[in-house]
Backbone as a printed PyTorch tensor [residue, N CA C, xyz], in Angstrom:
tensor([[[  0.8170,  -1.1970,   0.0000],
         [  0.0000,   0.0000,   0.0000],
         [  0.8680,   1.2710,   0.0000]],

        [[  1.8780,   1.2990,   0.8730],
         [  2.7540,   2.4610,   0.9630],
         [  3.5510,   2.6180,  -0.3270]],

        [[  3.9320,   1.4900,  -0.9340],
         [  4.6800,   1.5560,  -2.1850],
         [  3.8350,   2.1790,  -3.2930]],

        [[  2.5690,   1.8550,  -3.3270],
         [  1.6890,   2.4110,  -4.3610],
         [  1.5630,   3.9240,  -4.2040]],

        [[  1.4330,   4.3850,  -2.9460],
         [  1.3460,   5.8250,  -2.6920],
         [  2.6400,   6.5130,  -3.1220]],

        [[  3.7940,   5.8710,  -2.8130],
         [  5.0890,   6.4280,  -3.2150],
         [  5.1810,   6.5460,  -4.7410]],

        [[  4.8010,   5.4960,  -5.4560],
         [  4.8650,   5.5240,  -6.9280],
         [  3.9340,   6.5780,  -7.5140]],

        [[  2.7630,   6.7290,  -6.9600],
         [  1.8090,   7.7300,  -7.4530],
         [  2.3470,   9.1330,  -7.2100]],

        [[  2.8500,   9.3930,  -5.9820],
         [  3.3900,  10.7200,  -5.6750],
         [  4.6330,  11.0340,  -6.5140]],

        [[  5.5130,  10.0540,  -6.6790],
         [  6.7070,  10.3060,  -7.4940],
         [  6.3330,  10.5410,  -8.9530]],

        [[  5.3300,   9.8630,  -9.4570],
         [  4.8670,  10.0960, -10.8370],
         [  4.2980,  11.5030, -10.9840]],

        [[  3.5380,  11.9480,  -9.9840],
         [  2.9670,  13.3000, -10.0200],
         [  4.0770,  14.3450,  -9.9990]],

        [[  5.0520,  14.1690,  -9.0990],
         [  6.1580,  15.1290,  -9.0260],
         [  7.0070,  15.1060, -10.2970]],

        [[  7.1760,  13.9310, -10.8870],
         [  7.9260,  13.8410, -12.1370],
         [  7.1860,  14.5830, -13.2560]],

        [[  5.8740,  14.4370, -13.3150],
         [  5.0770,  15.1680, -14.3230],
         [  5.1860,  16.6750, -14.0940]],

        [[  5.1230,  17.1090, -12.8490],
         [  5.2490,  18.5370, -12.5440],
         [  6.6260,  19.0460, -12.9470]],

        [[  7.6680,  18.2540, -12.6770],
         [  9.0320,  18.6610, -13.0400],
         [  9.1790,  18.7700, -14.5600]],

        [[  8.6150,  17.8330, -15.2920],
         [  8.6920,  17.8750, -16.7630],
         [  7.9420,  19.0870, -17.2930]],

        [[  6.7780,  19.3840, -16.7430],
         [  6.0080,  20.5550, -17.1770],
         [  6.7830,  21.8400, -16.8900]],

        [[  7.3760,  21.9360, -15.6890],
         [  8.1840,  23.1200, -15.3630],
         [  9.3930,  23.2370, -16.2870]],

        [[ 10.0180,  22.1060, -16.6050],
         [ 11.1610,  22.1160, -17.5200],
         [ 10.7390,  22.6230, -18.9060]],

        [[  9.5750,  22.1930, -19.3780],
         [  9.0700,  22.6690, -20.6800],
         [  8.7780,  24.1730, -20.6450]],

        [[  8.2080,  24.6520, -19.5520],
         [  7.9130,  26.0870, -19.4290],
         [  9.2050,  26.8960, -19.4180]],

        [[ 10.1910,  26.4360, -18.6620],
         [ 11.4730,  27.1400, -18.6140],
         [ 12.1360,  27.1280, -19.9970]],

        [[ 12.0880,  26.0110, -20.6800],
         [ 12.6480,  25.9130, -22.0260],
         [ 11.9540,  26.8590, -22.9970]],

        [[ 10.6280,  26.9500, -22.8980],
         [  9.8790,  27.8460, -23.7780],
         [ 10.3100,  29.3050, -23.5660]],

        [[ 10.3850,  29.7210, -22.3030],
         [ 10.7750,  31.1040, -22.0320],
         [ 12.2440,  31.3600, -22.3650]],

        [[ 13.0840,  30.3350, -22.2170],
         [ 14.4850,  30.4850, -22.5930],
         [ 14.6140,  30.7100, -24.1000]],

        [[ 13.8560,  29.9640, -24.8750],
         [ 13.8640,  30.1630, -26.3340],
         [ 13.3370,  31.5480, -26.6820]],

        [[ 12.3070,  31.9830, -25.9900],
         [ 11.7480,  33.3190, -26.2200],
         [ 12.7820,  34.4040, -25.9050]],

        [[ 13.5190,  34.2480, -24.8110],
         [ 14.5540,  35.2150, -24.4290],
         [ 15.6700,  35.2260, -25.4750]],

        [[ 16.0760,  34.0480, -25.9260],
         [ 17.1430,  33.9790, -26.9400],
         [ 16.7060,  34.6290, -28.2540]],

        [[ 15.4600,  34.4830, -28.6340],
         [ 14.9580,  35.1520, -29.8430],
         [ 15.0290,  36.6760, -29.6840]],

        [[ 14.6590,  37.1630, -28.4980],
         [ 14.7310,  38.6050, -28.2570],
         [ 16.1710,  39.0960, -28.2990]],

        [[ 17.1070,  38.3090, -27.7380],
         [ 18.5130,  38.6840, -27.8140],
         [ 18.9970,  38.7220, -29.2530]],

        [[ 18.5100,  37.7980, -30.0730],
         [ 18.8850,  37.7910, -31.4850],
         [ 18.3730,  39.0490, -32.1880]],

        [[ 17.1290,  39.4270, -31.8980],
         [ 16.5840,  40.6520, -32.4890],
         [ 17.3710,  41.8760, -32.0310]],

        [[ 17.7400,  41.9130, -30.7540],
         [ 18.5190,  43.0440, -30.2330],
         [ 19.8810,  43.1120, -30.9000]],

        [[ 20.5180,  41.9620, -31.0770],
         [ 21.8350,  41.9650, -31.7130],
         [ 21.7410,  42.4160, -33.1660]],

        [[ 20.6730,  42.0370, -33.8630],
         [ 20.4900,  42.5080, -35.2460],
         [ 20.2870,  44.0190, -35.2720]],

        [[ 19.5100,  44.5440, -34.3220],
         [ 19.2980,  45.9860, -34.2530],
         [ 20.5940,  46.7180, -33.9510]],

        [[ 21.3930,  46.1790, -33.0270],
         [ 22.6800,  46.8080, -32.7100],
         [ 23.6300,  46.7780, -33.8990]],

        [[ 23.5970,  45.6830, -34.6480],
         [ 24.4460,  45.5840, -35.8310],
         [ 24.0270,  46.6310, -36.8680]],

        [[ 22.7220,  46.8120, -37.0430],
         [ 22.2170,  47.8030, -37.9860],
         [ 22.5820,  49.2190, -37.5320]],

        [[ 22.4470,  49.4920, -36.2500],
         [ 22.7810,  50.8150, -35.7210],
         [ 24.2780,  51.0830, -35.8650]],

        [[ 25.1010,  50.0870, -35.5770],
         [ 26.5450,  50.2850, -35.7010],
         [ 26.9400,  50.5010, -37.1530]],

        [[ 26.2760,  49.8250, -38.0880],
         [ 26.5700,  50.0160, -39.4990],
         [ 26.2110,  51.4330, -39.9350]],

        [[ 25.0420,  51.9280, -39.5200],
         [ 24.6510,  53.2860, -39.8930],
         [ 25.5450,  54.3200, -39.2060]],

        [[ 25.9340,  54.0530, -37.9600],
         [ 26.8360,  54.9540, -37.2410],
         [ 28.1980,  54.9910, -37.9260]],

        [[ 28.6530,  53.8340, -38.3930],
         [ 29.9220,  53.7560, -39.1040],
         [ 29.8670,  54.5790, -40.3900]],

        [[ 28.7580,  54.4990, -41.1040],
         [ 28.5990,  55.2940, -42.3330],
         [ 28.6370,  56.7840, -42.0180]],

        [[ 27.9740,  57.1980, -40.9500],
         [ 27.9550,  58.6190, -40.5870],
         [ 29.3480,  59.0990, -40.1870]],

        [[ 30.0840,  58.2730, -39.4450],
         [ 31.4400,  58.6450, -39.0380],
         [ 32.3440,  58.7390, -40.2680]],

        [[ 32.2030,  57.8000, -41.2010],
         [ 33.0160,  57.8540, -42.4180],
         [ 32.7270,  59.1160, -43.2190]],

        [[ 31.4660,  59.5070, -43.3200],
         [ 31.1300,  60.7210, -44.0600],
         [ 31.6640,  61.9560, -43.3430]],

        [[ 31.6240,  61.9380, -42.0100],
         [ 32.1580,  63.0560, -41.2340],
         [ 33.6700,  63.1500, -41.4040]],

        [[ 34.3490,  62.0190, -41.3530],
         [ 35.8030,  62.0230, -41.5150],
         [ 36.2080,  62.4030, -42.9300]],

        [[ 35.4120,  62.0290, -43.9060],
         [ 35.7500,  62.4030, -45.2870],
         [ 35.6400,  63.9160, -45.4720]],

        [[ 34.7980,  64.5740, -44.6700],
         [ 34.6980,  66.0290, -44.7490],
         [ 35.9630,  66.6870, -44.1980]],

        [[ 36.5850,  66.0600, -43.2020],
         [ 37.7990,  66.6000, -42.5990],
         [ 39.0740,  66.0100, -43.2030]],

        [[ 38.9460,  65.1920, -44.2310],
         [ 40.1010,  64.5260, -44.8160],
         [ 41.1650,  65.5040, -45.3280]],

        [[ 40.8130,  66.5860, -46.0360],
         [ 41.8610,  67.5110, -46.4730],
         [ 42.6220,  68.1540, -45.3070]],

        [[ 41.9150,  68.4870, -44.2390],
         [ 42.5580,  69.0880, -43.0780],
         [ 43.5170,  68.0920, -42.4140]],

        [[ 43.0780,  66.8520, -42.2740],
         [ 43.9170,  65.8210, -41.6690],
         [ 45.1550,  65.5740, -42.5330]],

        [[ 44.9710,  65.5540, -43.8380],
         [ 46.0990,  65.3550, -44.7500],
         [ 47.0910,  66.5100, -44.6290]],

        [[ 46.5900,  67.7270, -44.5590],
         [ 47.4600,  68.8970, -44.4240],
         [ 48.2580,  68.8370, -43.1230]],

        [[ 47.5800,  68.4860, -42.0290],
         [ 48.2670,  68.3840, -40.7360],
         [ 49.3300,  67.2900, -40.7910]],

        [[ 49.0150,  66.1730, -41.4180],
         [ 49.9770,  65.0830, -41.5280],
         [ 51.2060,  65.4850, -42.3220]],

        [[ 51.0050,  66.1630, -43.4470],
         [ 52.1370,  66.5970, -44.2540],
         [ 52.9760,  67.6240, -43.4980]],

        [[ 52.3180,  68.5320, -42.7880],
         [ 53.0420,  69.5370, -42.0100],
         [ 53.8750,  68.8730, -40.9210]],

        [[ 53.3020,  67.9070, -40.2300],
         [ 54.0350,  67.2150, -39.1730],
         [ 55.2180,  66.4430, -39.7450]],

        [[ 55.0400,  65.8250, -40.9080],
         [ 56.1540,  65.1120, -41.5420],
         [ 57.2930,  66.0680, -41.8800]],

        [[ 56.9540,  67.2510, -42.3790],
         [ 57.9930,  68.2300, -42.7020],
         [ 58.7100,  68.7000, -41.4460]],

        [[ 57.9520,  68.9570, -40.3920],
         [ 58.5570,  69.4200, -39.1380],
         [ 59.5020,  68.3650, -38.5810]],

        [[ 59.0540,  67.1030, -38.5590],
         [ 59.9040,  66.0490, -38.0160],
         [ 61.1050,  65.7720, -38.9040]],

        [[ 60.9400,  65.8910, -40.2130],
         [ 62.0860,  65.6560, -41.0920],
         [ 63.1260,  66.7720, -40.9210]],

        [[ 62.6980,  68.0030, -40.6740],
         [ 63.6410,  69.1090, -40.4320],
         [ 64.3960,  68.8510, -39.1300]],

        [[ 63.7020,  68.3840, -38.0950],
         [ 64.3570,  68.1060, -36.8190],
         [ 65.3670,  66.9760, -36.9690]],

        [[ 65.0170,  65.9330, -37.7300],
         [ 65.9320,  64.8210, -37.9240],
         [ 67.1670,  65.2610, -38.7050]],

        [[ 66.9750,  66.0990, -39.7220],
         [ 68.1130,  66.5810, -40.5080],
         [ 69.0310,  67.4260, -39.6440]],

        [[ 68.4650,  68.2570, -38.7780],
         [ 69.2960,  69.0930, -37.9120],
         [ 70.0490,  68.2330, -36.8970]],

        [[ 69.4360,  67.1500, -36.4260],
         [ 70.1170,  66.2530, -35.4970],
         [ 71.2740,  65.5550, -36.2030]],

        [[ 71.0750,  65.1480, -37.4690],
         [ 72.1350,  64.4770, -38.2160],
         [ 73.2960,  65.4200, -38.4550]],

        [[ 72.9680,  66.6770, -38.7880],
         [ 74.0330,  67.6690, -39.0220],
         [ 74.8020,  67.9280, -37.7320]],

        [[ 74.1120,  68.0480, -36.6270],
         [ 74.7690,  68.2780, -35.3400],
         [ 75.6410,  67.0830, -34.9410]],

        [[ 75.1890,  65.8740, -35.2150],
         [ 75.9750,  64.6930, -34.8850],
         [ 77.2270,  64.6060, -35.7420]],

        [[ 77.1580,  64.9960, -37.0150],
         [ 78.3090,  64.9390, -37.9010],
         [ 79.3600,  65.9750, -37.5020]],

        [[ 78.9280,  67.1290, -37.0370],
         [ 79.8730,  68.1950, -36.6440],
         [ 80.5670,  67.8480, -35.3480]],

        [[ 79.9280,  67.0570, -34.5040],
         [ 80.5420,  66.7050, -33.2100],
         [ 81.4840,  65.5960, -33.4250]]])
């Protein structure tokens, strides 16, 4: 008699555990789908942000090029003066 009660109760608890496992699995899949949608949105936003930054940088490209050339000239003059000073010493 006690064994029958044990088997019935364990079967009920096993069914409850399986149902809870299915519910948790369902919500886990739902959460993962939402994360996938969020990652796609972030990828789209980063792509559009990248395009805007590239267009902004292309507007400043001549200025950046001018600064780079000026810095190269300044550093090359300093290096030449150092070489001349080293040769005289």
